[in-house]
Tab-separated table of C-alpha atoms and ligand atoms in Angstrom:
chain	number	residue	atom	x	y	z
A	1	UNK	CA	86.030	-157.633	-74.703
A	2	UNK	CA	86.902	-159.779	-71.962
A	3	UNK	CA	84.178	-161.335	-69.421
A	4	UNK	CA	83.397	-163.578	-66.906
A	5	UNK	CA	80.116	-165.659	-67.120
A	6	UNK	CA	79.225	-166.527	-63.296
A	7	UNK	CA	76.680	-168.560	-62.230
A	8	UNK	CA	75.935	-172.329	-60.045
A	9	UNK	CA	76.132	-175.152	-62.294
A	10	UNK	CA	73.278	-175.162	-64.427
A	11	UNK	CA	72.845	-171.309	-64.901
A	12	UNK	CA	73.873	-171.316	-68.347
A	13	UNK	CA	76.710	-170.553	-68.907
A	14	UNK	CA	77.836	-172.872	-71.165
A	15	UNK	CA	74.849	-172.362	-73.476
A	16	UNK	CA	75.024	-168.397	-73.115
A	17	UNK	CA	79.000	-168.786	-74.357
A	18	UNK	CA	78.219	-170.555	-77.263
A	19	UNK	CA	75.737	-168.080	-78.374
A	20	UNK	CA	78.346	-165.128	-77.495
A	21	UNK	CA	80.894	-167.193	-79.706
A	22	UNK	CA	78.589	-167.795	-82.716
A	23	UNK	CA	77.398	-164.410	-82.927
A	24	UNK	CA	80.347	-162.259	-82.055
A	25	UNK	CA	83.166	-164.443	-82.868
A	26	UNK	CA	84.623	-164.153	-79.412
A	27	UNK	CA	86.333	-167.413	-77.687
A	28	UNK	CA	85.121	-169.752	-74.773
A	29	UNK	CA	87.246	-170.900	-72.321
A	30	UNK	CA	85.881	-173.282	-69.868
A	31	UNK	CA	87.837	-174.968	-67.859
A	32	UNK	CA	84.862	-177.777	-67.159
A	33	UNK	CA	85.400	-178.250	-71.025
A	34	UNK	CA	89.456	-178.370	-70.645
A	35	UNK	CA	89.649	-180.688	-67.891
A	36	UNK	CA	87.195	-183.210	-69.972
A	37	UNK	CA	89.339	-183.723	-72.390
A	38	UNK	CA	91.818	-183.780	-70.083
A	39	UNK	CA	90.349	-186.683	-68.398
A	40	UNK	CA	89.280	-188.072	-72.221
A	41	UNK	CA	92.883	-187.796	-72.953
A	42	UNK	CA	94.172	-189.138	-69.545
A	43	UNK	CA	97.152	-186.766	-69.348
A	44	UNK	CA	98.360	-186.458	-65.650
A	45	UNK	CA	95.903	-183.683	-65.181
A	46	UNK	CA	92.999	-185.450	-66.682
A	47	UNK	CA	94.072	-188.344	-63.709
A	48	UNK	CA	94.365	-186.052	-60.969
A	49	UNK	CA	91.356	-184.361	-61.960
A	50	UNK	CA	89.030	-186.801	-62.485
A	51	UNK	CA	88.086	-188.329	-59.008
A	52	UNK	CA	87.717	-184.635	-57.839
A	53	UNK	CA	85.356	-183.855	-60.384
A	54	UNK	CA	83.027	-186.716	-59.589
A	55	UNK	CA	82.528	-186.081	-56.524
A	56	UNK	CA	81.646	-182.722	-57.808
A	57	UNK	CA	84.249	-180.366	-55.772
A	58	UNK	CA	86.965	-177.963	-57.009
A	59	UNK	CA	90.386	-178.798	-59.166
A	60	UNK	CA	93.155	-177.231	-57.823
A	61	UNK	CA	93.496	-173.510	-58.497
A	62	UNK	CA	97.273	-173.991	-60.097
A	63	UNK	CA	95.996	-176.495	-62.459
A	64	UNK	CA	92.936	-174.255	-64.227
A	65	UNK	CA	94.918	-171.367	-63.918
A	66	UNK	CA	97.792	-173.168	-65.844
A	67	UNK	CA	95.176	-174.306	-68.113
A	68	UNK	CA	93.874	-170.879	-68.561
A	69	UNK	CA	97.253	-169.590	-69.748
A	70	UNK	CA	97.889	-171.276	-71.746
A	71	UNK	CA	94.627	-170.882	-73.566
A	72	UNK	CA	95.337	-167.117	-73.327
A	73	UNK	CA	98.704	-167.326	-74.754
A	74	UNK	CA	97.545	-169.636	-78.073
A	75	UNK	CA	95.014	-166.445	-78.574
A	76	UNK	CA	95.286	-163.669	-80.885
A	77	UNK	CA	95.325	-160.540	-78.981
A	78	UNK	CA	92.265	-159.008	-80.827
A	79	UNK	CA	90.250	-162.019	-80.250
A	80	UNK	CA	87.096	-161.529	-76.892
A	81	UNK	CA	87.580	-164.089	-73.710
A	82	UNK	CA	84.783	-165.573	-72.320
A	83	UNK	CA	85.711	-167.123	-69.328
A	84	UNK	CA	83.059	-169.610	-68.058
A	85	UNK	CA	83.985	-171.501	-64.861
A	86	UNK	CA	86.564	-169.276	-64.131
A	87	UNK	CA	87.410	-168.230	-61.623
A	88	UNK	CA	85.600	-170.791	-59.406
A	89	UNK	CA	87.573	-169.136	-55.761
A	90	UNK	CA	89.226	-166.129	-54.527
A	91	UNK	CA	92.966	-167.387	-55.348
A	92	UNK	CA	91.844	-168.068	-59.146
A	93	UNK	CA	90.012	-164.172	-58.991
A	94	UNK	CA	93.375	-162.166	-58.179
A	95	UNK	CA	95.254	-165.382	-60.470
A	96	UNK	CA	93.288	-164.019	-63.093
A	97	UNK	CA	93.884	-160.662	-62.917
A	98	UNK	CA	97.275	-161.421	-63.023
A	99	UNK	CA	97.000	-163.906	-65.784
A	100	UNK	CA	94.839	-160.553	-67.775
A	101	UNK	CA	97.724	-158.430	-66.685
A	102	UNK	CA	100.503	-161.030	-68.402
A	103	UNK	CA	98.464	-160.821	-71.845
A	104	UNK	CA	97.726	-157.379	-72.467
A	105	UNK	CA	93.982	-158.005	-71.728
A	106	UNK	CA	91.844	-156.361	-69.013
A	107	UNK	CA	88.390	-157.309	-67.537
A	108	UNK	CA	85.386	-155.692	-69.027
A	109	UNK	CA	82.229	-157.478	-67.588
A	110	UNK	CA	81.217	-159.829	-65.008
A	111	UNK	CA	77.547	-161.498	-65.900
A	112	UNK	CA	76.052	-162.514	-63.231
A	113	UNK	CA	73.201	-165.110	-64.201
A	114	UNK	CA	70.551	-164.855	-61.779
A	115	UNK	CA	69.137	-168.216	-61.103
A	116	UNK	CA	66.619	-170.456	-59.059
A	117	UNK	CA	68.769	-173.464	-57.300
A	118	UNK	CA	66.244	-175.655	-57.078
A	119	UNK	CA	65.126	-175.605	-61.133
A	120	UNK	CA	68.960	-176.473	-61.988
A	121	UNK	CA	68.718	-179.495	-60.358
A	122	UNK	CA	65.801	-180.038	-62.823
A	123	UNK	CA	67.914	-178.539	-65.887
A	124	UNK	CA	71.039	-180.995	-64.863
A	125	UNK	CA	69.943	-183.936	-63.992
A	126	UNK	CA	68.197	-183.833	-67.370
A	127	UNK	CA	70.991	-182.962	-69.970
A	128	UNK	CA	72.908	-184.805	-72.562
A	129	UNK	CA	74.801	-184.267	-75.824
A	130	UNK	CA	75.094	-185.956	-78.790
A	131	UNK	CA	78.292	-188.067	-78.578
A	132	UNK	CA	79.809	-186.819	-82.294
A	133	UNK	CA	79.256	-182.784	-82.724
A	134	UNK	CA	78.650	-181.789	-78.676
A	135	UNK	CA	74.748	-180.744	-79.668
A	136	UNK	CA	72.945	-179.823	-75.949
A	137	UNK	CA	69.556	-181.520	-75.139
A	138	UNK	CA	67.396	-182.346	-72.826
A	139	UNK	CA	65.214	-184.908	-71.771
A	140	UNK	CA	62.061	-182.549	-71.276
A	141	UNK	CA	62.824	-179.272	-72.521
A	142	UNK	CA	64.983	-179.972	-75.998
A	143	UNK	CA	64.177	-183.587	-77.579
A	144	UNK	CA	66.274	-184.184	-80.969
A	145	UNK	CA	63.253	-183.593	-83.383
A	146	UNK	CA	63.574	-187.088	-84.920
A	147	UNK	CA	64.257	-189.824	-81.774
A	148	UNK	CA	67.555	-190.493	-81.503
A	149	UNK	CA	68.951	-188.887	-83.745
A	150	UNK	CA	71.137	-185.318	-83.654
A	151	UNK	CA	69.634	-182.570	-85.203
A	152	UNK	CA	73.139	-181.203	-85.923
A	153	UNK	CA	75.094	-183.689	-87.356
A	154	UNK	CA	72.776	-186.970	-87.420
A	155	UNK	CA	74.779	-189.215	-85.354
A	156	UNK	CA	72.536	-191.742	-83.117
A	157	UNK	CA	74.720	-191.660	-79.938
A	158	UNK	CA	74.163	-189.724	-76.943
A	159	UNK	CA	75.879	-189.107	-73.329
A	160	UNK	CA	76.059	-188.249	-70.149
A	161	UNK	CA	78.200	-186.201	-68.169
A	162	UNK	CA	79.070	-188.790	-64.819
A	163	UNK	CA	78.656	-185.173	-62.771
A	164	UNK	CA	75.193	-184.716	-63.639
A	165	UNK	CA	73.365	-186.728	-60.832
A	166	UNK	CA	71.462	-185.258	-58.420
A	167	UNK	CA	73.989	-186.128	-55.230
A	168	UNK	CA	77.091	-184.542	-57.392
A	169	UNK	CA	75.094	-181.820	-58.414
A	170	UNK	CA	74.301	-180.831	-54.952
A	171	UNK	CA	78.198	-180.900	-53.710
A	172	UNK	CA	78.872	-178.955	-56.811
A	173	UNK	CA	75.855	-176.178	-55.603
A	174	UNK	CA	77.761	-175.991	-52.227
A	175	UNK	CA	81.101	-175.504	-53.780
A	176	UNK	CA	79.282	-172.707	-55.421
A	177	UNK	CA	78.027	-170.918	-52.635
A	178	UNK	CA	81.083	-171.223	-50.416
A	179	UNK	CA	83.907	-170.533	-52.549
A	180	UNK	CA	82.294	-168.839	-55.835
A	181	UNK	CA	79.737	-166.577	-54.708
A	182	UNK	CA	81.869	-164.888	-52.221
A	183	UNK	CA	83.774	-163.093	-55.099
A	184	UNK	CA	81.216	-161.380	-56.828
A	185	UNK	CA	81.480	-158.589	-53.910
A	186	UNK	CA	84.813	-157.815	-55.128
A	187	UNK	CA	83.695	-157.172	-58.740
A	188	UNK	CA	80.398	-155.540	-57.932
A	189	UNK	CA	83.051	-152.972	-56.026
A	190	UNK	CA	84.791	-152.102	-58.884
A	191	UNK	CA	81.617	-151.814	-60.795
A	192	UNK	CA	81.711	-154.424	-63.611
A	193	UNK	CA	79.102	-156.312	-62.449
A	194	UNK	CA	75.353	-157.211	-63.934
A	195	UNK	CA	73.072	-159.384	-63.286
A	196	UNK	CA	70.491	-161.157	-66.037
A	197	UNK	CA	67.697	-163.117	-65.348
A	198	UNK	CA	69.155	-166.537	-65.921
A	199	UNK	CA	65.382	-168.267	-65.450
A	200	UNK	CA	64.225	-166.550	-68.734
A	201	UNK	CA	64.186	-168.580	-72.009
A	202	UNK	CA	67.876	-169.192	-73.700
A	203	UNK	CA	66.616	-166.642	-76.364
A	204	UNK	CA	65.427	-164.030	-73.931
A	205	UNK	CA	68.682	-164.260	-71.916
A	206	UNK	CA	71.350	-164.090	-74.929
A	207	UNK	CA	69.526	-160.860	-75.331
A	208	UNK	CA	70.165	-159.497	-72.492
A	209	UNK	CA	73.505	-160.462	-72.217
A	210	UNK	CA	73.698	-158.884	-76.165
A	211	UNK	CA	72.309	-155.310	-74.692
A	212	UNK	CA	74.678	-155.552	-71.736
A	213	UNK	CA	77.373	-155.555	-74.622
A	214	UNK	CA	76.663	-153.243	-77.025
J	301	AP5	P1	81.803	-177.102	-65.290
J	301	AP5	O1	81.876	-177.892	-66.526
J	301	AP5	O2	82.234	-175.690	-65.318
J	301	AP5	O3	80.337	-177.268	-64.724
J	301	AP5	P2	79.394	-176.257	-63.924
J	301	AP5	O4	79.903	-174.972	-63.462
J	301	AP5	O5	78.856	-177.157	-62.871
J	301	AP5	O6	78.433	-175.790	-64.991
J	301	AP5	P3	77.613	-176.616	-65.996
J	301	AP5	O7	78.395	-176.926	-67.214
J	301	AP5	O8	76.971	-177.799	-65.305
J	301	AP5	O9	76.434	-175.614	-66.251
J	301	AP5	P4	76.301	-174.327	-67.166
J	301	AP5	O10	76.092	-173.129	-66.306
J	301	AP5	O11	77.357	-174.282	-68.212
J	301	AP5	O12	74.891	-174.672	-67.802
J	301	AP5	P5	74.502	-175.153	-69.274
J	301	AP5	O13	74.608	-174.012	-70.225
J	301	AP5	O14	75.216	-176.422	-69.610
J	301	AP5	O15	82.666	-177.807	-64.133
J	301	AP5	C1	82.606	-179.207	-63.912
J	301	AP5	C2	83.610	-179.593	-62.833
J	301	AP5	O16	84.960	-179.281	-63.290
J	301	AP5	C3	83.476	-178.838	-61.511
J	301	AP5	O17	82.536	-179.440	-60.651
J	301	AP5	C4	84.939	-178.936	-60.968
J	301	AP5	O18	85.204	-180.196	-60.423
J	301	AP5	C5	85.774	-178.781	-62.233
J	301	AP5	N1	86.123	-177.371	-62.521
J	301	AP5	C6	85.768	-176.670	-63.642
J	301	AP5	N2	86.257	-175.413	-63.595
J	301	AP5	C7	86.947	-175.326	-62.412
J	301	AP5	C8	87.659	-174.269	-61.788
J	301	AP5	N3	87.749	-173.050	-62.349
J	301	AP5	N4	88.233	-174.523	-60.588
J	301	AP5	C9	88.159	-175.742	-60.000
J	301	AP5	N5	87.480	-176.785	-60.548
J	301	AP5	C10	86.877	-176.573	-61.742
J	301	AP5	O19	72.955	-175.459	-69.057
J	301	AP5	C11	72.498	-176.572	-68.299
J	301	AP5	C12	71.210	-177.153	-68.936
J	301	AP5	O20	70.177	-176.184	-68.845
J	301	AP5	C13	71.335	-177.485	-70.425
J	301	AP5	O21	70.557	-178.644	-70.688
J	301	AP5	C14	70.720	-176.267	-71.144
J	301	AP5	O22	70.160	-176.587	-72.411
J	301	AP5	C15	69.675	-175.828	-70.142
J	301	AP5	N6	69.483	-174.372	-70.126
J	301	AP5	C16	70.444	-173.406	-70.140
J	301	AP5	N7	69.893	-172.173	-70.081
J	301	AP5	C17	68.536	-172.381	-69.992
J	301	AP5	C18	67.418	-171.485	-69.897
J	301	AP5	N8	67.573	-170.155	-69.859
J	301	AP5	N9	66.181	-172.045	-69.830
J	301	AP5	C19	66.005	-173.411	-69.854
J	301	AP5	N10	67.037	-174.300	-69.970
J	301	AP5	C20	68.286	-173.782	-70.031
């Protein structure tokens, strides 16, 4: 199966892909994760990218659907795409398509996670990983068990993404509603759509998204 995970920043899609990857062995591709490395790497996408990202608006649609490509040509044909963060704006929608078209794949589902703008902010703001392994937490709503220290892997340091402030955050909210949300319409018209209830708990919402594939 191929499918889109679409949501504002915060909704969960990140999380909701690694479950879908862990329990059915399909692939993630998020081009938020590709262009950090990008920028960790400092090829000349990671230094165009970077400034653009901080302020929290769009990369250029050639450059994730490049990166997208590629991805899709290093993957075995049998193996599920979960495409979170993409596409971000009508251009990378048909680009996609295309890009589907090129490797033999088609789209199967769009997930739409249904969520509350103003607790994202909340979720965000509040978010870091464990420097090593890539663990998720959260200041309120997932502390490591022991203090400072990954549950995962045990490592003591801890970061930030440089996006995740609330002025960011709220530029990359508007670049959702202007450029994202606008193609869902074209989806729900060819009928692939659903929506989940992205405010339930992470547990409660990887089982929906499990129903919606069975
Ligand atoms: P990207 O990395 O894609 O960021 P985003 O879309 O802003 O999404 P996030 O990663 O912030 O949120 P998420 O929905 O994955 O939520 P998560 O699961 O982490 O993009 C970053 C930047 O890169 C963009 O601003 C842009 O500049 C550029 N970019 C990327 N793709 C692009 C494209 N296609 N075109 C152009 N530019 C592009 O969850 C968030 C937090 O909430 C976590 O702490 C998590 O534990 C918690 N949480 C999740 N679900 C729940 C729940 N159900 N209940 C309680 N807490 C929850």
């Amino acid at each position: 199966m191929n499918i889109i995970l679409l949501g504002p920043p915060g909704a969960g899609k990140g999380t909701q892909s690694a479950r879908l990857v862990e329990r059915h062995g399909m692939r993630q591709l998020s081009t938020g994760d590709m262009l950090r490395a990008a920028v960790k790497a400092q090829t000349p996408v990671g230094i165009k990218a970077k400034a653009v990202m901080d302020r929290g608006e769009l990369v250029s649609d050639e450059i994730v659907s490049e990166l997208i490509d590629a991805e899709l040509a290093a993957m075995p044909a049998s193996t599920g795409a979960i495409f979170d963060g993409y596409p971000r704006t009508a251009a990378q929608a048909e680009m996609l398509d295309m890009l589907l078209a090129k490797h033999g794949r088609k789209l199967d589902r769009v997930i739409e996670l249904a969520v509350d703008e103003d607790a994202l902010v909340d979720r965000i703001t509040g978010r870091f990983t464990c420097a090593r392994c890539g663990a998720g937490y959260h200041d309120r709503y997932k502390q490591p068990k022991a203090a400072g220290v990954c549950d995962e892997c045990g490592s003591t340091e801890f970061k930030r993404r440089p996006d995740d402030n609330e002025e960011t955050v709220r530029t990359r909210m508007q670049e959702y509603r202007a450029k994202t949300a606008p193609i869902l319409p074209g989806y729900e018209a060819r009928g692939i759509v659903a929506q989940v209830d992205g405010m339930a708990s992470i547990d409660d919402v990887a089982e929906a998204i499990d129903d919606l594939l069975a």
